[in-house]
PDB file of N, CA and C in Angstrom:
ATOM      1  N   TYR A  10       0.811  -1.204   0.000  1.00 65.00           N
ATOM      2  CA  TYR A  10       0.000   0.000   0.000  1.00 65.00           C
ATOM      3  C   TYR A  10       0.853   1.265   0.000  1.00 65.00           C
ATOM      4  N   GLN A  11       2.067   1.172   0.488  1.00 73.00           N
ATOM      5  CA  GLN A  11       2.928   2.344   0.546  1.00 73.00           C
ATOM      6  C   GLN A  11       3.217   2.896  -0.850  1.00 73.00           C
ATOM      7  N   ALA A  12       3.479   2.028  -1.799  1.00 78.00           N
ATOM      8  CA  ALA A  12       3.768   2.476  -3.163  1.00 78.00           C
ATOM      9  C   ALA A  12       2.544   3.161  -3.774  1.00 78.00           C
ATOM     10  N   VAL A  13       1.384   2.602  -3.554  1.00 78.00           N
ATOM     11  CA  VAL A  13       0.150   3.194  -4.081  1.00 78.00           C
ATOM     12  C   VAL A  13      -0.098   4.546  -3.426  1.00 78.00           C
ATOM     13  N   TRP A  14       0.065   4.615  -2.104  1.00 74.00           N
ATOM     14  CA  TRP A  14      -0.136   5.876  -1.394  1.00 74.00           C
ATOM     15  C   TRP A  14       0.842   6.941  -1.891  1.00 74.00           C
ATOM     16  N   HIS A  15       2.080   6.572  -2.112  1.00 78.00           N
ATOM     17  CA  HIS A  15       3.082   7.517  -2.614  1.00 78.00           C
ATOM     18  C   HIS A  15       2.618   8.125  -3.942  1.00 78.00           C
ATOM     19  N   PHE A  16       2.002   7.318  -4.785  1.00 80.00           N
ATOM     20  CA  PHE A  16       1.516   7.790  -6.083  1.00 80.00           C
ATOM     21  C   PHE A  16       0.311   8.724  -5.930  1.00 80.00           C
ATOM     22  N   PHE A  17      -0.632   8.376  -5.056  1.00 81.00           N
ATOM     23  CA  PHE A  17      -1.890   9.116  -4.951  1.00 81.00           C
ATOM     24  C   PHE A  17      -1.878  10.282  -3.962  1.00 81.00           C
ATOM     25  N   LYS A  18      -0.924  10.351  -3.073  1.00 81.00           N
ATOM     26  CA  LYS A  18      -0.999  11.348  -2.008  1.00 81.00           C
ATOM     27  C   LYS A  18      -0.992  12.786  -2.521  1.00 81.00           C
ATOM     28  N   LYS A  19      -0.414  13.019  -3.695  1.00 82.00           N
ATOM     29  CA  LYS A  19      -0.405  14.371  -4.249  1.00 82.00           C
ATOM     30  C   LYS A  19      -1.807  14.866  -4.583  1.00 82.00           C
ATOM     31  N   SER A  20      -2.707  13.956  -4.935  1.00 86.00           N
ATOM     32  CA  SER A  20      -4.057  14.372  -5.288  1.00 86.00           C
ATOM     33  C   SER A  20      -5.105  13.961  -4.248  1.00 86.00           C
ATOM     34  N   TYR A  21      -4.664  13.592  -3.056  1.00 88.00           N
ATOM     35  CA  TYR A  21      -5.574  13.189  -1.972  1.00 88.00           C
ATOM     36  C   TYR A  21      -6.248  14.439  -1.406  1.00 88.00           C
ATOM     37  N   ARG A  22      -7.517  14.646  -1.729  1.00 93.00           N
ATOM     38  CA  ARG A  22      -8.252  15.824  -1.289  1.00 93.00           C
ATOM     39  C   ARG A  22      -9.685  15.454  -0.894  1.00 93.00           C
ATOM     40  N   PRO A  23      -9.864  14.683   0.181  1.00 94.00           N
ATOM     41  CA  PRO A  23     -11.226  14.281   0.549  1.00 94.00           C
ATOM     42  C   PRO A  23     -12.140  15.461   0.871  1.00 94.00           C
ATOM     43  N   GLU A  24     -11.573  16.591   1.266  1.00 95.00           N
ATOM     44  CA  GLU A  24     -12.403  17.765   1.570  1.00 95.00           C
ATOM     45  C   GLU A  24     -13.097  18.305   0.321  1.00 95.00           C
ATOM     46  N   LYS A  25     -12.665  17.883  -0.847  1.00 94.00           N
ATOM     47  CA  LYS A  25     -13.291  18.318  -2.093  1.00 94.00           C
ATOM     48  C   LYS A  25     -14.401  17.368  -2.543  1.00 94.00           C
ATOM     49  N   ILE A  26     -14.708  16.375  -1.736  1.00 94.00           N
ATOM     50  CA  ILE A  26     -15.796  15.437  -2.049  1.00 94.00           C
ATOM     51  C   ILE A  26     -17.084  16.001  -1.450  1.00 94.00           C
ATOM     52  N   TYR A  27     -18.005  16.371  -2.319  1.00 95.00           N
ATOM     53  CA  TYR A  27     -19.264  16.967  -1.881  1.00 95.00           C
ATOM     54  C   TYR A  27     -20.470  16.070  -2.137  1.00 95.00           C
ATOM     55  N   CYS A  28     -20.289  14.985  -2.861  1.00 95.00           N
ATOM     56  CA  CYS A  28     -21.398  14.074  -3.136  1.00 95.00           C
ATOM     57  C   CYS A  28     -21.629  13.160  -1.925  1.00 95.00           C
ATOM     58  N   ASN A  29     -22.798  12.542  -1.876  1.00 96.00           N
ATOM     59  CA  ASN A  29     -23.096  11.585  -0.813  1.00 96.00           C
ATOM     60  C   ASN A  29     -22.039  10.483  -0.847  1.00 96.00           C
ATOM     61  N   THR A  30     -21.505  10.166   0.328  1.00 97.00           N
ATOM     62  CA  THR A  30     -20.387   9.231   0.405  1.00 97.00           C
ATOM     63  C   THR A  30     -20.639   8.187   1.484  1.00 97.00           C
ATOM     64  N   LEU A  31     -20.421   6.938   1.148  1.00 98.00           N
ATOM     65  CA  LEU A  31     -20.498   5.835   2.095  1.00 98.00           C
ATOM     66  C   LEU A  31     -19.099   5.282   2.285  1.00 98.00           C
ATOM     67  N   VAL A  32     -18.605   5.323   3.518  1.00 98.00           N
ATOM     68  CA  VAL A  32     -17.304   4.746   3.843  1.00 98.00           C
ATOM     69  C   VAL A  32     -17.566   3.476   4.639  1.00 98.00           C
ATOM     70  N   ILE A  33     -17.058   2.361   4.146  1.00 97.00           N
ATOM     71  CA  ILE A  33     -17.222   1.073   4.811  1.00 97.00           C
ATOM     72  C   ILE A  33     -15.841   0.569   5.189  1.00 97.00           C
ATOM     73  N   HIS A  34     -15.704   0.171   6.446  1.00 97.00           N
ATOM     74  CA  HIS A  34     -14.413  -0.313   6.925  1.00 97.00           C
ATOM     75  C   HIS A  34     -14.594  -1.674   7.589  1.00 97.00           C
ATOM     76  N   GLY A  35     -13.799  -2.644   7.167  1.00 96.00           N
ATOM     77  CA  GLY A  35     -13.802  -3.959   7.810  1.00 96.00           C
ATOM     78  C   GLY A  35     -12.973  -3.910   9.085  1.00 96.00           C
ATOM     79  N   LYS A  36     -13.572  -4.316  10.177  1.00 95.00           N
ATOM     80  CA  LYS A  36     -12.904  -4.253  11.481  1.00 95.00           C
ATOM     81  C   LYS A  36     -11.594  -5.043  11.501  1.00 95.00           C
ATOM     82  N   HIS A  37     -11.488  -6.045  10.657  1.00 95.00           N
ATOM     83  CA  HIS A  37     -10.289  -6.882  10.639  1.00 95.00           C
ATOM     84  C   HIS A  37      -9.409  -6.586   9.415  1.00 95.00           C
ATOM     85  N   ASP A  38      -9.501  -5.380   8.924  1.00 95.00           N
ATOM     86  CA  ASP A  38      -8.668  -4.928   7.807  1.00 95.00           C
ATOM     87  C   ASP A  38      -7.231  -4.805   8.299  1.00 95.00           C
ATOM     88  N   GLU A  39      -6.325  -5.496   7.648  1.00 92.00           N
ATOM     89  CA  GLU A  39      -4.917  -5.457   8.052  1.00 92.00           C
ATOM     90  C   GLU A  39      -4.107  -4.445   7.243  1.00 92.00           C
ATOM     91  N   GLY A  40      -4.717  -3.847   6.225  1.00 88.00           N
ATOM     92  CA  GLY A  40      -3.997  -2.911   5.382  1.00 88.00           C
ATOM     93  C   GLY A  40      -4.283  -1.454   5.686  1.00 88.00           C
ATOM     94  N   ILE A  41      -5.520  -1.165   6.050  1.00 91.00           N
ATOM     95  CA  ILE A  41      -5.952   0.197   6.337  1.00 91.00           C
ATOM     96  C   ILE A  41      -6.497   0.219   7.760  1.00 91.00           C
ATOM     97  N   SER A  42      -5.977   1.102   8.578  1.00 93.00           N
ATOM     98  CA  SER A  42      -6.460   1.167   9.963  1.00 93.00           C
ATOM     99  C   SER A  42      -7.808   1.875  10.004  1.00 93.00           C
ATOM    100  N   ILE A  43      -8.576   1.576  11.040  1.00 96.00           N
ATOM    101  CA  ILE A  43      -9.863   2.243  11.195  1.00 96.00           C
ATOM    102  C   ILE A  43      -9.658   3.747  11.385  1.00 96.00           C
ATOM    103  N   LYS A  44      -8.549   4.136  11.991  1.00 95.00           N
ATOM    104  CA  LYS A  44      -8.240   5.562  12.147  1.00 95.00           C
ATOM    105  C   LYS A  44      -8.085   6.232  10.795  1.00 95.00           C
ATOM    106  N   GLN A  45      -7.433   5.564   9.845  1.00 92.00           N
ATOM    107  CA  GLN A  45      -7.300   6.126   8.501  1.00 92.00           C
ATOM    108  C   GLN A  45      -8.667   6.322   7.846  1.00 92.00           C
ATOM    109  N   SER A  46      -9.535   5.348   8.006  1.00 95.00           N
ATOM    110  CA  SER A  46     -10.879   5.463   7.448  1.00 95.00           C
ATOM    111  C   SER A  46     -11.655   6.582   8.129  1.00 95.00           C
ATOM    112  N   GLU A  47     -11.536   6.672   9.444  1.00 97.00           N
ATOM    113  CA  GLU A  47     -12.217   7.744  10.185  1.00 97.00           C
ATOM    114  C   GLU A  47     -11.681   9.114   9.789  1.00 97.00           C
ATOM    115  N   ASP A  48     -10.375   9.235   9.623  1.00 95.00           N
ATOM    116  CA  ASP A  48      -9.781  10.508   9.197  1.00 95.00           C
ATOM    117  C   ASP A  48     -10.301  10.918   7.826  1.00 95.00           C
ATOM    118  N   PHE A  49     -10.326   9.970   6.900  1.00 95.00           N
ATOM    119  CA  PHE A  49     -10.872  10.244   5.569  1.00 95.00           C
ATOM    120  C   PHE A  49     -12.320  10.697   5.686  1.00 95.00           C
ATOM    121  N   PHE A  50     -13.116   9.926   6.431  1.00 97.00           N
ATOM    122  CA  PHE A  50     -14.530  10.235   6.602  1.00 97.00           C
ATOM    123  C   PHE A  50     -14.722  11.639   7.166  1.00 97.00           C
ATOM    124  N   ASN A  51     -13.966  11.987   8.173  1.00 98.00           N
ATOM    125  CA  ASN A  51     -14.110  13.304   8.801  1.00 98.00           C
ATOM    126  C   ASN A  51     -13.726  14.456   7.884  1.00 98.00           C
ATOM    127  N   GLN A  52     -12.914  14.187   6.874  1.00 96.00           N
ATOM    128  CA  GLN A  52     -12.507  15.237   5.944  1.00 96.00           C
ATOM    129  C   GLN A  52     -13.468  15.425   4.775  1.00 96.00           C
ATOM    130  N   VAL A  53     -14.300  14.435   4.496  1.00 97.00           N
ATOM    131  CA  VAL A  53     -15.258  14.540   3.400  1.00 97.00           C
ATOM    132  C   VAL A  53     -16.248  15.655   3.717  1.00 97.00           C
ATOM    133  N   SER A  54     -16.528  16.487   2.725  1.00 96.00           N
ATOM    134  CA  SER A  54     -17.368  17.666   2.952  1.00 96.00           C
ATOM    135  C   SER A  54     -18.863  17.410   2.804  1.00 96.00           C
ATOM    136  N   GLY A  55     -19.255  16.500   1.966  1.00 92.00           N
ATOM    137  CA  GLY A  55     -20.672  16.271   1.694  1.00 92.00           C
ATOM    138  C   GLY A  55     -21.349  15.412   2.747  1.00 92.00           C
ATOM    139  N   LYS A  56     -22.609  15.057   2.449  1.00 95.00           N
ATOM    140  CA  LYS A  56     -23.350  14.137   3.310  1.00 95.00           C
ATOM    141  C   LYS A  56     -22.620  12.802   3.309  1.00 95.00           C
ATOM    142  N   LYS A  57     -22.445  12.235   4.482  1.00 97.00           N
ATOM    143  CA  LYS A  57     -21.627  11.033   4.571  1.00 97.00           C
ATOM    144  C   LYS A  57     -22.147  10.065   5.617  1.00 97.00           C
ATOM    145  N   THR A  58     -21.813   8.802   5.419  1.00 97.00           N
ATOM    146  CA  THR A  58     -22.185   7.732   6.335  1.00 97.00           C
ATOM    147  C   THR A  58     -20.955   6.856   6.544  1.00 97.00           C
ATOM    148  N   PHE A  59     -20.725   6.455   7.790  1.00 98.00           N
ATOM    149  CA  PHE A  59     -19.596   5.583   8.122  1.00 98.00           C
ATOM    150  C   PHE A  59     -20.150   4.291   8.694  1.00 98.00           C
ATOM    151  N   HIS A  60     -19.679   3.165   8.164  1.00 97.00           N
ATOM    152  CA  HIS A  60     -20.153   1.864   8.653  1.00 97.00           C
ATOM    153  C   HIS A  60     -18.968   0.923   8.843  1.00 97.00           C
ATOM    154  N   VAL A  61     -18.940   0.273   9.989  1.00 97.00           N
ATOM    155  CA  VAL A  61     -17.889  -0.713  10.278  1.00 97.00           C
ATOM    156  C   VAL A  61     -18.489  -2.108  10.142  1.00 97.00           C
ATOM    157  N   LEU A  62     -17.838  -2.937   9.339  1.00 97.00           N
ATOM    158  CA  LEU A  62     -18.220  -4.336   9.218  1.00 97.00           C
ATOM    159  C   LEU A  62     -17.513  -5.091  10.336  1.00 97.00           C
ATOM    160  N   GLU A  63     -18.255  -5.690  11.208  1.00 95.00           N
ATOM    161  CA  GLU A  63     -17.704  -6.282  12.433  1.00 95.00           C
ATOM    162  C   GLU A  63     -16.773  -7.463  12.194  1.00 95.00           C
ATOM    163  N   THR A  64     -17.014  -8.239  11.145  1.00 94.00           N
ATOM    164  CA  THR A  64     -16.202  -9.450  10.958  1.00 94.00           C
ATOM    165  C   THR A  64     -15.288  -9.387   9.737  1.00 94.00           C
ATOM    166  N   ALA A  65     -15.446  -8.404   8.886  1.00 95.00           N
ATOM    167  CA  ALA A  65     -14.803  -8.416   7.568  1.00 95.00           C
ATOM    168  C   ALA A  65     -13.362  -7.917   7.568  1.00 95.00           C
ATOM    169  N   ASP A  66     -12.644  -8.378   6.540  1.00 95.00           N
ATOM    170  CA  ASP A  66     -11.303  -7.876   6.257  1.00 95.00           C
ATOM    171  C   ASP A  66     -11.391  -6.886   5.089  1.00 95.00           C
ATOM    172  N   HIS A  67     -10.250  -6.421   4.619  1.00 92.00           N
ATOM    173  CA  HIS A  67     -10.218  -5.398   3.575  1.00 92.00           C
ATOM    174  C   HIS A  67     -10.785  -5.877   2.247  1.00 92.00           C
ATOM    175  N   HIS A  68     -10.499  -7.103   1.880  1.00 93.00           N
ATOM    176  CA  HIS A  68     -10.871  -7.609   0.565  1.00 93.00           C
ATOM    177  C   HIS A  68     -12.155  -8.439   0.557  1.00 93.00           C
ATOM    178  N   LEU A  69     -12.850  -8.494   1.693  1.00 94.00           N
ATOM    179  CA  LEU A  69     -14.084  -9.280   1.798  1.00 94.00           C
ATOM    180  C   LEU A  69     -13.858 -10.690   1.254  1.00 94.00           C
ATOM    181  N   THR A  70     -12.844 -11.344   1.798  1.00 94.00           N
ATOM    182  CA  THR A  70     -12.380 -12.620   1.264  1.00 94.00           C
ATOM    183  C   THR A  70     -13.310 -13.807   1.500  1.00 94.00           C
ATOM    184  N   LYS A  71     -14.243 -13.683   2.418  1.00 94.00           N
ATOM    185  CA  LYS A  71     -15.167 -14.796   2.684  1.00 94.00           C
ATOM    186  C   LYS A  71     -16.580 -14.383   2.309  1.00 94.00           C
ATOM    187  N   ASP A  72     -17.366 -15.371   1.943  1.00 94.00           N
ATOM    188  CA  ASP A  72     -18.740 -15.095   1.531  1.00 94.00           C
ATOM    189  C   ASP A  72     -19.512 -14.368   2.624  1.00 94.00           C
ATOM    190  N   ARG A  73     -19.310 -14.743   3.864  1.00 94.00           N
ATOM    191  CA  ARG A  73     -20.064 -14.084   4.954  1.00 94.00           C
ATOM    192  C   ARG A  73     -19.689 -12.607   5.055  1.00 94.00           C
ATOM    193  N   TYR A  74     -18.451 -12.242   4.702  1.00 94.00           N
ATOM    194  CA  TYR A  74     -18.063 -10.832   4.699  1.00 94.00           C
ATOM    195  C   TYR A  74     -18.813 -10.087   3.597  1.00 94.00           C
ATOM    196  N   ARG A  75     -18.920 -10.722   2.445  1.00 94.00           N
ATOM    197  CA  ARG A  75     -19.636 -10.097   1.333  1.00 94.00           C
ATOM    198  C   ARG A  75     -21.117  -9.954   1.663  1.00 94.00           C
ATOM    199  N   GLN A  76     -21.660 -10.915   2.382  1.00 94.00           N
ATOM    200  CA  GLN A  76     -23.064 -10.823   2.791  1.00 94.00           C
ATOM    201  C   GLN A  76     -23.264  -9.691   3.809  1.00 94.00           C
ATOM    202  N   GLU A  77     -22.282  -9.500   4.671  1.00 94.00           N
ATOM    203  CA  GLU A  77     -22.367  -8.460   5.700  1.00 94.00           C
ATOM    204  C   GLU A  77     -22.392  -7.053   5.092  1.00 94.00           C
ATOM    205  N   VAL A  78     -21.775  -6.879   3.950  1.00 96.00           N
ATOM    206  CA  VAL A  78     -21.677  -5.554   3.339  1.00 96.00           C
ATOM    207  C   VAL A  78     -22.947  -5.168   2.564  1.00 96.00           C
ATOM    208  N   VAL A  79     -23.777  -6.135   2.226  1.00 95.00           N
ATOM    209  CA  VAL A  79     -24.966  -5.868   1.422  1.00 95.00           C
ATOM    210  C   VAL A  79     -25.946  -4.933   2.128  1.00 95.00           C
ATOM    211  N   LYS A  80     -26.249  -5.178   3.383  1.00 95.00           N
ATOM    212  CA  LYS A  80     -27.264  -4.400   4.100  1.00 95.00           C
ATOM    213  C   LYS A  80     -26.896  -2.920   4.219  1.00 95.00           C
ATOM    214  N   PRO A  81     -25.682  -2.564   4.674  1.00 96.00           N
ATOM    215  CA  PRO A  81     -25.380  -1.124   4.762  1.00 96.00           C
ATOM    216  C   PRO A  81     -25.390  -0.421   3.403  1.00 96.00           C
ATOM    217  N   ILE A  82     -24.996  -1.122   2.359  1.00 97.00           N
ATOM    218  CA  ILE A  82     -25.039  -0.499   1.030  1.00 97.00           C
ATOM    219  C   ILE A  82     -26.484  -0.297   0.600  1.00 97.00           C
ATOM    220  N   ASP A  83     -27.307  -1.313   0.798  1.00 97.00           N
ATOM    221  CA  ASP A  83     -28.720  -1.224   0.442  1.00 97.00           C
ATOM    222  C   ASP A  83     -29.402  -0.087   1.195  1.00 97.00           C
ATOM    223  N   GLU A  84     -29.158   0.005   2.490  1.00 96.00           N
ATOM    224  CA  GLU A  84     -29.764   1.081   3.294  1.00 96.00           C
ATOM    225  C   GLU A  84     -29.269   2.459   2.835  1.00 96.00           C
ATOM    226  N   TRP A  85     -28.007   2.567   2.513  1.00 96.00           N
ATOM    227  CA  TRP A  85     -27.441   3.834   2.074  1.00 96.00           C
ATOM    228  C   TRP A  85     -28.061   4.268   0.739  1.00 96.00           C
ATOM    229  N   ILE A  86     -28.202   3.330  -0.171  1.00 96.00           N
ATOM    230  CA  ILE A  86     -28.795   3.647  -1.476  1.00 96.00           C
ATOM    231  C   ILE A  86     -30.240   4.113  -1.317  1.00 96.00           C
ATOM    232  N   LYS A  87     -30.976   3.494  -0.414  1.00 95.00           N
ATOM    233  CA  LYS A  87     -32.390   3.840  -0.224  1.00 95.00           C
ATOM    234  C   LYS A  87     -32.575   5.177   0.496  1.00 95.00           C
ATOM    235  N   ASN A  88     -31.563   5.660   1.174  1.00 88.00           N
ATOM    236  CA  ASN A  88     -31.667   6.936   1.900  1.00 88.00           C
ATOM    237  C   ASN A  88     -31.092   8.016   1.105  1.00 88.00           C
TER     238      ASN A  88
END
């Protein structure tokens, strides 16, 4: 992730995001800390929603993780 971050950090401007935004973070994500997700979320300017998946990792590697993500996305789309 360090190489990718090095490439993108010059244009990292979450405060310029004004559209409705859903940030989903897997509690067992080993690549991105929940603090990083929270920091991003707090910088977004538009209407935003933050949801933590209690069992999931970053890549939703198990079917149950993918099932867990469906409900918050569905609710966000409907609101």
